[in-house]
């Protein structure tokens, strides 16, 4: 399986669809958000650092994230393809991922962009706050995360476009999880 970079705003469904892709295709899954939340739960030094950024809706420094990502990637089972969920989030991270994979003679694979309108995103994240109690799913922090997404992460869509990797699936045209997933599977099947 080719690697997949799943890309989109907070609440766009990166984690939800990644879980379904893992079930269907048996790929590895790296969620940088999950890695950081596990560190917070375990009370490590990295966790304490991460908490300061996450609770403020800010991104962790690129250099730190790039090390974490490379470390996590090198501990994945080889040869089955990996879904990158929540990474890269900046141009610097994307360049680092490209370099890291090239050094290992691995392909970047495909990028799948999930496009969802902000009103829907906000409603989902507020609902997730009730269901999962994530500390960063409160309205004030969500607004900061949207701003960070627009400033630092969304420009990456063009970067992927230039790499010839960009595939877009839009909630406006596929307004259910099942319809979104059908499109996502189509893209994956065509690429493999
Ligand atoms: P969702 O999972 O619903 O798409 P999200 O994208 O905001 O929402 P996570 O990917 O779980 O959530 O990330 C949570 C937080 O962890 C981010 O707001 C950020 O502080 C930190 N984080 C995760 N990945 C990165 C990264 N690649 N670079 C910098 N910070 C990161
Ligand atoms: Mg997530």
PDB file of C-alpha atoms and ligand atoms in Angstrom:
ATOM      1  CA  UNK A   1       0.000   0.000   0.000  1.00  0.00           C
ATOM      2  CA  UNK A   2       1.149   3.529  -0.762  1.00  0.00           C
ATOM      3  CA  UNK A   3       1.530   5.945   2.133  1.00  0.00           C
ATOM      4  CA  UNK A   4      -1.380   8.312   2.716  1.00  0.00           C
ATOM      5  CA  UNK A   5      -1.259  11.818   4.123  1.00  0.00           C
ATOM      6  CA  UNK A   6      -4.706  12.683   5.424  1.00  0.00           C
ATOM      7  CA  UNK A   7      -5.115  16.430   5.543  1.00  0.00           C
ATOM      8  CA  UNK A   8      -7.786  18.811   6.779  1.00  0.00           C
ATOM      9  CA  UNK A   9      -8.902  21.294   9.404  1.00  0.00           C
ATOM     10  CA  UNK A  10      -9.533  20.353  13.049  1.00  0.00           C
ATOM     11  CA  UNK A  11     -12.679  18.225  13.134  1.00  0.00           C
ATOM     12  CA  UNK A  12     -12.581  17.396   9.420  1.00  0.00           C
ATOM     13  CA  UNK A  13     -12.569  13.669  10.195  1.00  0.00           C
ATOM     14  CA  UNK A  14      -8.895  12.763   9.783  1.00  0.00           C
ATOM     15  CA  UNK A  15      -8.903  10.376  12.730  1.00  0.00           C
ATOM     16  CA  UNK A  16     -12.333   8.901  11.974  1.00  0.00           C
ATOM     17  CA  UNK A  17     -11.523   8.089   8.351  1.00  0.00           C
ATOM     18  CA  UNK A  18      -8.022   6.899   9.236  1.00  0.00           C
ATOM     19  CA  UNK A  19      -9.539   4.265  11.532  1.00  0.00           C
ATOM     20  CA  UNK A  20     -11.781   3.052   8.696  1.00  0.00           C
ATOM     21  CA  UNK A  21      -8.878   2.975   6.230  1.00  0.00           C
ATOM     22  CA  UNK A  22      -6.811   0.953   8.716  1.00  0.00           C
ATOM     23  CA  UNK A  23      -9.667  -1.558   9.087  1.00  0.00           C
ATOM     24  CA  UNK A  24     -10.134  -1.919   5.336  1.00  0.00           C
ATOM     25  CA  UNK A  25      -6.535  -1.922   4.121  1.00  0.00           C
ATOM     26  CA  UNK A  26      -4.536  -2.935   7.193  1.00  0.00           C
ATOM     27  CA  UNK A  27      -2.138   0.005   7.045  1.00  0.00           C
ATOM     28  CA  UNK A  28      -0.135   1.586   9.837  1.00  0.00           C
ATOM     29  CA  UNK A  29      -1.522   4.792  11.398  1.00  0.00           C
ATOM     30  CA  UNK A  30       0.434   7.680  12.896  1.00  0.00           C
ATOM     31  CA  UNK A  31      -1.695  10.344  14.563  1.00  0.00           C
ATOM     32  CA  UNK A  32       0.643  12.986  15.961  1.00  0.00           C
ATOM     33  CA  UNK A  33      -2.208  14.335  18.111  1.00  0.00           C
ATOM     34  CA  UNK A  34      -2.698  10.864  19.639  1.00  0.00           C
ATOM     35  CA  UNK A  35       1.054  10.476  20.200  1.00  0.00           C
ATOM     36  CA  UNK A  36       1.139  13.789  22.082  1.00  0.00           C
ATOM     37  CA  UNK A  37      -2.003  13.041  24.121  1.00  0.00           C
ATOM     38  CA  UNK A  38      -0.461   9.680  25.164  1.00  0.00           C
ATOM     39  CA  UNK A  39       2.639  11.553  26.361  1.00  0.00           C
ATOM     40  CA  UNK A  40       0.468  13.968  28.345  1.00  0.00           C
ATOM     41  CA  UNK A  41      -1.397  11.045  29.934  1.00  0.00           C
ATOM     42  CA  UNK A  42       1.878   9.334  30.823  1.00  0.00           C
ATOM     43  CA  UNK A  43       3.110  12.575  32.438  1.00  0.00           C
ATOM     44  CA  UNK A  44       6.394  12.678  30.505  1.00  0.00           C
ATOM     45  CA  UNK A  45       8.468  15.810  30.004  1.00  0.00           C
ATOM     46  CA  UNK A  46       7.440  15.866  26.338  1.00  0.00           C
ATOM     47  CA  UNK A  47       3.824  15.581  27.487  1.00  0.00           C
ATOM     48  CA  UNK A  48       4.193  18.599  29.760  1.00  0.00           C
ATOM     49  CA  UNK A  49       5.689  20.636  26.925  1.00  0.00           C
ATOM     50  CA  UNK A  50       2.990  19.474  24.508  1.00  0.00           C
ATOM     51  CA  UNK A  51       0.165  20.350  26.889  1.00  0.00           C
ATOM     52  CA  UNK A  52       1.174  24.008  26.952  1.00  0.00           C
ATOM     53  CA  UNK A  53       0.873  24.288  23.191  1.00  0.00           C
ATOM     54  CA  UNK A  54      -2.193  22.081  22.715  1.00  0.00           C
ATOM     55  CA  UNK A  55      -4.273  23.780  25.416  1.00  0.00           C
ATOM     56  CA  UNK A  56      -3.492  27.090  23.699  1.00  0.00           C
ATOM     57  CA  UNK A  57      -4.461  25.854  20.251  1.00  0.00           C
ATOM     58  CA  UNK A  58      -0.887  26.366  19.026  1.00  0.00           C
ATOM     59  CA  UNK A  59       1.362  24.045  17.052  1.00  0.00           C
ATOM     60  CA  UNK A  60       4.402  22.489  18.682  1.00  0.00           C
ATOM     61  CA  UNK A  61       7.772  23.606  17.244  1.00  0.00           C
ATOM     62  CA  UNK A  62       8.601  21.982  13.908  1.00  0.00           C
ATOM     63  CA  UNK A  63      11.972  20.618  15.037  1.00  0.00           C
ATOM     64  CA  UNK A  64      10.352  18.761  17.940  1.00  0.00           C
ATOM     65  CA  UNK A  65       7.504  17.370  15.806  1.00  0.00           C
ATOM     66  CA  UNK A  66       9.869  16.253  13.048  1.00  0.00           C
ATOM     67  CA  UNK A  67      11.921  14.216  15.547  1.00  0.00           C
ATOM     68  CA  UNK A  68       8.781  12.673  17.046  1.00  0.00           C
ATOM     69  CA  UNK A  69       7.463  11.776  13.607  1.00  0.00           C
ATOM     70  CA  UNK A  70      10.701  10.144  12.408  1.00  0.00           C
ATOM     71  CA  UNK A  71      10.937   8.166  15.638  1.00  0.00           C
ATOM     72  CA  UNK A  72       7.333   6.959  15.402  1.00  0.00           C
ATOM     73  CA  UNK A  73       7.700   6.112  11.709  1.00  0.00           C
ATOM     74  CA  UNK A  74      10.829   4.026  12.287  1.00  0.00           C
ATOM     75  CA  UNK A  75       8.941   1.984  14.874  1.00  0.00           C
ATOM     76  CA  UNK A  76       6.107   1.072  12.488  1.00  0.00           C
ATOM     77  CA  UNK A  77       5.973  -2.358  10.874  1.00  0.00           C
ATOM     78  CA  UNK A  78       7.640  -2.108   7.449  1.00  0.00           C
ATOM     79  CA  UNK A  79       6.047  -2.595   4.078  1.00  0.00           C
ATOM     80  CA  UNK A  80       2.340  -2.096   4.689  1.00  0.00           C
ATOM     81  CA  UNK A  81       2.102   1.670   4.163  1.00  0.00           C
ATOM     82  CA  UNK A  82       1.367   4.338   6.745  1.00  0.00           C
ATOM     83  CA  UNK A  83      -1.375   6.935   7.152  1.00  0.00           C
ATOM     84  CA  UNK A  84      -0.003  10.252   8.373  1.00  0.00           C
ATOM     85  CA  UNK A  85      -2.793  11.924  10.346  1.00  0.00           C
ATOM     86  CA  UNK A  86      -2.056  15.408  11.678  1.00  0.00           C
ATOM     87  CA  UNK A  87       1.382  15.632  10.049  1.00  0.00           C
ATOM     88  CA  UNK A  88       2.626  17.618   8.193  1.00  0.00           C
ATOM     89  CA  UNK A  89       0.991  20.810   9.457  1.00  0.00           C
ATOM     90  CA  UNK A  90       3.541  23.323   8.146  1.00  0.00           C
ATOM     91  CA  UNK A  91       5.622  23.659   4.986  1.00  0.00           C
ATOM     92  CA  UNK A  92       8.753  22.930   7.033  1.00  0.00           C
ATOM     93  CA  UNK A  93       7.190  19.680   8.270  1.00  0.00           C
ATOM     94  CA  UNK A  94       6.218  18.705   4.731  1.00  0.00           C
ATOM     95  CA  UNK A  95       9.761  19.321   3.467  1.00  0.00           C
ATOM     96  CA  UNK A  96      11.135  17.297   6.383  1.00  0.00           C
ATOM     97  CA  UNK A  97       8.748  14.415   5.686  1.00  0.00           C
ATOM     98  CA  UNK A  98       9.753  14.394   2.040  1.00  0.00           C
ATOM     99  CA  UNK A  99      13.426  14.294   2.999  1.00  0.00           C
ATOM    100  CA  UNK A 100      12.932  11.640   5.683  1.00  0.00           C
ATOM    101  CA  UNK A 101      11.080   9.317   3.310  1.00  0.00           C
ATOM    102  CA  UNK A 102      13.568   9.912   0.478  1.00  0.00           C
ATOM    103  CA  UNK A 103      16.426   8.982   2.826  1.00  0.00           C
ATOM    104  CA  UNK A 104      14.656   5.685   3.482  1.00  0.00           C
ATOM    105  CA  UNK A 105      13.891   5.230  -0.237  1.00  0.00           C
ATOM    106  CA  UNK A 106      10.174   5.318   0.574  1.00  0.00           C
ATOM    107  CA  UNK A 107       7.531   7.116  -1.430  1.00  0.00           C
ATOM    108  CA  UNK A 108       5.393   9.931  -0.006  1.00  0.00           C
ATOM    109  CA  UNK A 109       2.356   8.328  -1.646  1.00  0.00           C
ATOM    110  CA  UNK A 110      -0.887  10.279  -1.880  1.00  0.00           C
ATOM    111  CA  UNK A 111      -2.475  13.152  -0.037  1.00  0.00           C
ATOM    112  CA  UNK A 112      -6.208  13.193   0.693  1.00  0.00           C
ATOM    113  CA  UNK A 113      -7.636  16.581   1.644  1.00  0.00           C
ATOM    114  CA  UNK A 114     -10.931  16.673   3.560  1.00  0.00           C
ATOM    115  CA  UNK A 115     -12.821  19.909   2.924  1.00  0.00           C
ATOM    116  CA  UNK A 116     -15.544  20.772   5.445  1.00  0.00           C
ATOM    117  CA  UNK A 117     -17.207  24.138   6.102  1.00  0.00           C
ATOM    118  CA  UNK A 118     -16.348  25.867   9.366  1.00  0.00           C
ATOM    119  CA  UNK A 119     -19.860  25.799  10.804  1.00  0.00           C
ATOM    120  CA  UNK A 120     -19.927  22.001  10.535  1.00  0.00           C
ATOM    121  CA  UNK A 121     -16.412  21.746  11.986  1.00  0.00           C
ATOM    122  CA  UNK A 122     -17.325  23.849  15.006  1.00  0.00           C
ATOM    123  CA  UNK A 123     -20.494  21.833  15.676  1.00  0.00           C
ATOM    124  CA  UNK A 124     -18.532  18.563  15.486  1.00  0.00           C
ATOM    125  CA  UNK A 125     -15.782  19.753  17.814  1.00  0.00           C
ATOM    126  CA  UNK A 126     -18.254  21.074  20.386  1.00  0.00           C
ATOM    127  CA  UNK A 127     -20.043  17.726  20.225  1.00  0.00           C
ATOM    128  CA  UNK A 128     -16.719  15.901  20.646  1.00  0.00           C
ATOM    129  CA  UNK A 129     -16.069  18.035  23.727  1.00  0.00           C
ATOM    130  CA  UNK A 130     -19.155  16.496  25.303  1.00  0.00           C
ATOM    131  CA  UNK A 131     -18.375  12.946  24.157  1.00  0.00           C
ATOM    132  CA  UNK A 132     -14.608  12.795  24.700  1.00  0.00           C
ATOM    133  CA  UNK A 133     -13.813  15.754  26.923  1.00  0.00           C
ATOM    134  CA  UNK A 134     -10.689  16.862  25.035  1.00  0.00           C
ATOM    135  CA  UNK A 135      -9.270  19.921  26.781  1.00  0.00           C
ATOM    136  CA  UNK A 136      -8.693  21.766  23.493  1.00  0.00           C
ATOM    137  CA  UNK A 137     -12.287  21.277  22.264  1.00  0.00           C
ATOM    138  CA  UNK A 138     -13.694  24.442  23.836  1.00  0.00           C
ATOM    139  CA  UNK A 139     -14.926  27.310  21.712  1.00  0.00           C
ATOM    140  CA  UNK A 140     -12.076  29.694  22.511  1.00  0.00           C
ATOM    141  CA  UNK A 141      -9.332  27.172  21.727  1.00  0.00           C
ATOM    142  CA  UNK A 142     -11.184  25.869  18.660  1.00  0.00           C
ATOM    143  CA  UNK A 143     -11.204  29.394  17.204  1.00  0.00           C
ATOM    144  CA  UNK A 144      -7.453  29.630  17.766  1.00  0.00           C
ATOM    145  CA  UNK A 145      -6.933  26.240  16.105  1.00  0.00           C
ATOM    146  CA  UNK A 146      -8.946  27.393  13.067  1.00  0.00           C
ATOM    147  CA  UNK A 147      -6.799  30.529  12.817  1.00  0.00           C
ATOM    148  CA  UNK A 148      -3.591  28.489  13.089  1.00  0.00           C
ATOM    149  CA  UNK A 149      -4.946  26.114  10.461  1.00  0.00           C
ATOM    150  CA  UNK A 150      -5.633  28.973   8.024  1.00  0.00           C
ATOM    151  CA  UNK A 151      -2.289  30.652   8.621  1.00  0.00           C
ATOM    152  CA  UNK A 152       0.129  27.745   8.862  1.00  0.00           C
ATOM    153  CA  UNK A 153      -1.478  24.562   7.557  1.00  0.00           C
ATOM    154  CA  UNK A 154      -3.895  25.318   4.716  1.00  0.00           C
ATOM    155  CA  UNK A 155      -1.094  26.770   2.484  1.00  0.00           C
ATOM    156  CA  UNK A 156       0.226  23.209   2.378  1.00  0.00           C
ATOM    157  CA  UNK A 157      -2.597  22.207   0.036  1.00  0.00           C
ATOM    158  CA  UNK A 158      -0.757  24.089  -2.744  1.00  0.00           C
ATOM    159  CA  UNK A 159       2.505  22.435  -1.748  1.00  0.00           C
ATOM    160  CA  UNK A 160       0.895  19.016  -2.261  1.00  0.00           C
ATOM    161  CA  UNK A 161      -0.665  20.200  -5.487  1.00  0.00           C
ATOM    162  CA  UNK A 162       2.810  21.027  -6.811  1.00  0.00           C
ATOM    163  CA  UNK A 163       4.022  17.605  -5.716  1.00  0.00           C
ATOM    164  CA  UNK A 164       1.191  16.108  -7.784  1.00  0.00           C
ATOM    165  CA  UNK A 165      -0.171  14.383  -4.676  1.00  0.00           C
ATOM    166  CA  UNK A 166      -3.339  16.323  -3.911  1.00  0.00           C
ATOM    167  CA  UNK A 167      -6.783  14.668  -3.910  1.00  0.00           C
ATOM    168  CA  UNK A 168      -9.746  16.542  -2.497  1.00  0.00           C
ATOM    169  CA  UNK A 169     -12.956  15.163  -0.994  1.00  0.00           C
ATOM    170  CA  UNK A 170     -15.567  17.787  -0.184  1.00  0.00           C
ATOM    171  CA  UNK A 171     -18.288  17.438   2.451  1.00  0.00           C
ATOM    172  CA  UNK A 172     -20.487  19.856   0.455  1.00  0.00           C
ATOM    173  CA  UNK A 173     -20.645  17.261  -2.347  1.00  0.00           C
ATOM    174  CA  UNK A 174     -20.575  14.171  -0.110  1.00  0.00           C
ATOM    175  CA  UNK A 175     -22.627  15.079   2.942  1.00  0.00           C
ATOM    176  CA  UNK A 176     -22.355  11.830   4.931  1.00  0.00           C
ATOM    177  CA  UNK A 177     -19.565   9.749   6.410  1.00  0.00           C
ATOM    178  CA  UNK A 178     -20.441   6.891   4.021  1.00  0.00           C
ATOM    179  CA  UNK A 179     -20.277   9.108   0.927  1.00  0.00           C
ATOM    180  CA  UNK A 180     -17.015  10.688   2.056  1.00  0.00           C
ATOM    181  CA  UNK A 181     -15.512   7.252   2.703  1.00  0.00           C
ATOM    182  CA  UNK A 182     -16.610   5.900  -0.676  1.00  0.00           C
ATOM    183  CA  UNK A 183     -14.681   8.739  -2.353  1.00  0.00           C
ATOM    184  CA  UNK A 184     -11.675   8.198  -0.091  1.00  0.00           C
ATOM    185  CA  UNK A 185     -11.590   4.459  -0.953  1.00  0.00           C
ATOM    186  CA  UNK A 186     -11.855   5.307  -4.665  1.00  0.00           C
ATOM    187  CA  UNK A 187      -8.786   7.526  -4.442  1.00  0.00           C
ATOM    188  CA  UNK A 188      -6.825   4.882  -2.531  1.00  0.00           C
ATOM    189  CA  UNK A 189      -7.821   2.075  -4.908  1.00  0.00           C
ATOM    190  CA  UNK A 190      -6.873   4.112  -7.976  1.00  0.00           C
ATOM    191  CA  UNK A 191      -3.473   4.985  -6.486  1.00  0.00           C
ATOM    192  CA  UNK A 192      -2.558   1.396  -5.626  1.00  0.00           C
TER     193      UNK A 192
HETATM  194  P1  LIG B   1      -8.926  16.481  14.541  1.00  0.00           P
HETATM  195  O1  LIG B   1      -8.223  15.306  15.118  1.00  0.00           O
HETATM  196  O2  LIG B   1     -10.375  16.513  14.831  1.00  0.00           O
HETATM  197  O3  LIG B   1      -8.656  16.632  13.048  1.00  0.00           O
HETATM  198  P2  LIG B   1      -6.970  18.415  15.349  1.00  0.00           P
HETATM  199  O4  LIG B   1      -6.344  18.305  13.971  1.00  0.00           O
HETATM  200  O5  LIG B   1      -7.027  19.770  15.920  1.00  0.00           O
HETATM  201  O6  LIG B   1      -8.413  17.804  15.305  1.00  0.00           O
HETATM  202  P3  LIG B   1      -4.921  16.695  16.530  1.00  0.00           P
HETATM  203  O7  LIG B   1      -4.370  16.320  15.201  1.00  0.00           O
HETATM  204  O8  LIG B   1      -5.292  15.607  17.434  1.00  0.00           O
HETATM  205  O9  LIG B   1      -6.237  17.572  16.440  1.00  0.00           O
HETATM  206  O10 LIG B   1      -3.850  17.699  17.198  1.00  0.00           O
HETATM  207  C1  LIG B   1      -4.094  18.269  18.457  1.00  0.00           C
HETATM  208  C2  LIG B   1      -3.009  19.274  18.783  1.00  0.00           C
HETATM  209  O11 LIG B   1      -1.729  18.612  18.850  1.00  0.00           O
HETATM  210  C3  LIG B   1      -2.802  20.396  17.760  1.00  0.00           C
HETATM  211  O12 LIG B   1      -3.712  21.455  17.946  1.00  0.00           O
HETATM  212  C4  LIG B   1      -1.341  20.784  18.051  1.00  0.00           C
HETATM  213  O13 LIG B   1      -1.243  21.567  19.217  1.00  0.00           O
HETATM  214  C5  LIG B   1      -0.685  19.451  18.355  1.00  0.00           C
HETATM  215  N1  LIG B   1      -0.131  18.831  17.135  1.00  0.00           N
HETATM  216  C6  LIG B   1      -0.542  17.666  16.555  1.00  0.00           C
HETATM  217  N2  LIG B   1       0.143  17.415  15.431  1.00  0.00           N
HETATM  218  C7  LIG B   1       1.026  18.436  15.282  1.00  0.00           C
HETATM  219  C8  LIG B   1       2.003  18.778  14.307  1.00  0.00           C
HETATM  220  N3  LIG B   1       2.216  18.007  13.231  1.00  0.00           N
HETATM  221  N4  LIG B   1       2.716  19.914  14.478  1.00  0.00           N
HETATM  222  C9  LIG B   1       2.523  20.704  15.532  1.00  0.00           C
HETATM  223  N5  LIG B   1       1.618  20.459  16.487  1.00  0.00           N
HETATM  224  C10 LIG B   1       0.864  19.341  16.382  1.00  0.00           C
HETATM  225 MG1  LIG B   2      -7.339  13.711  15.124  1.00  0.00          MG
END
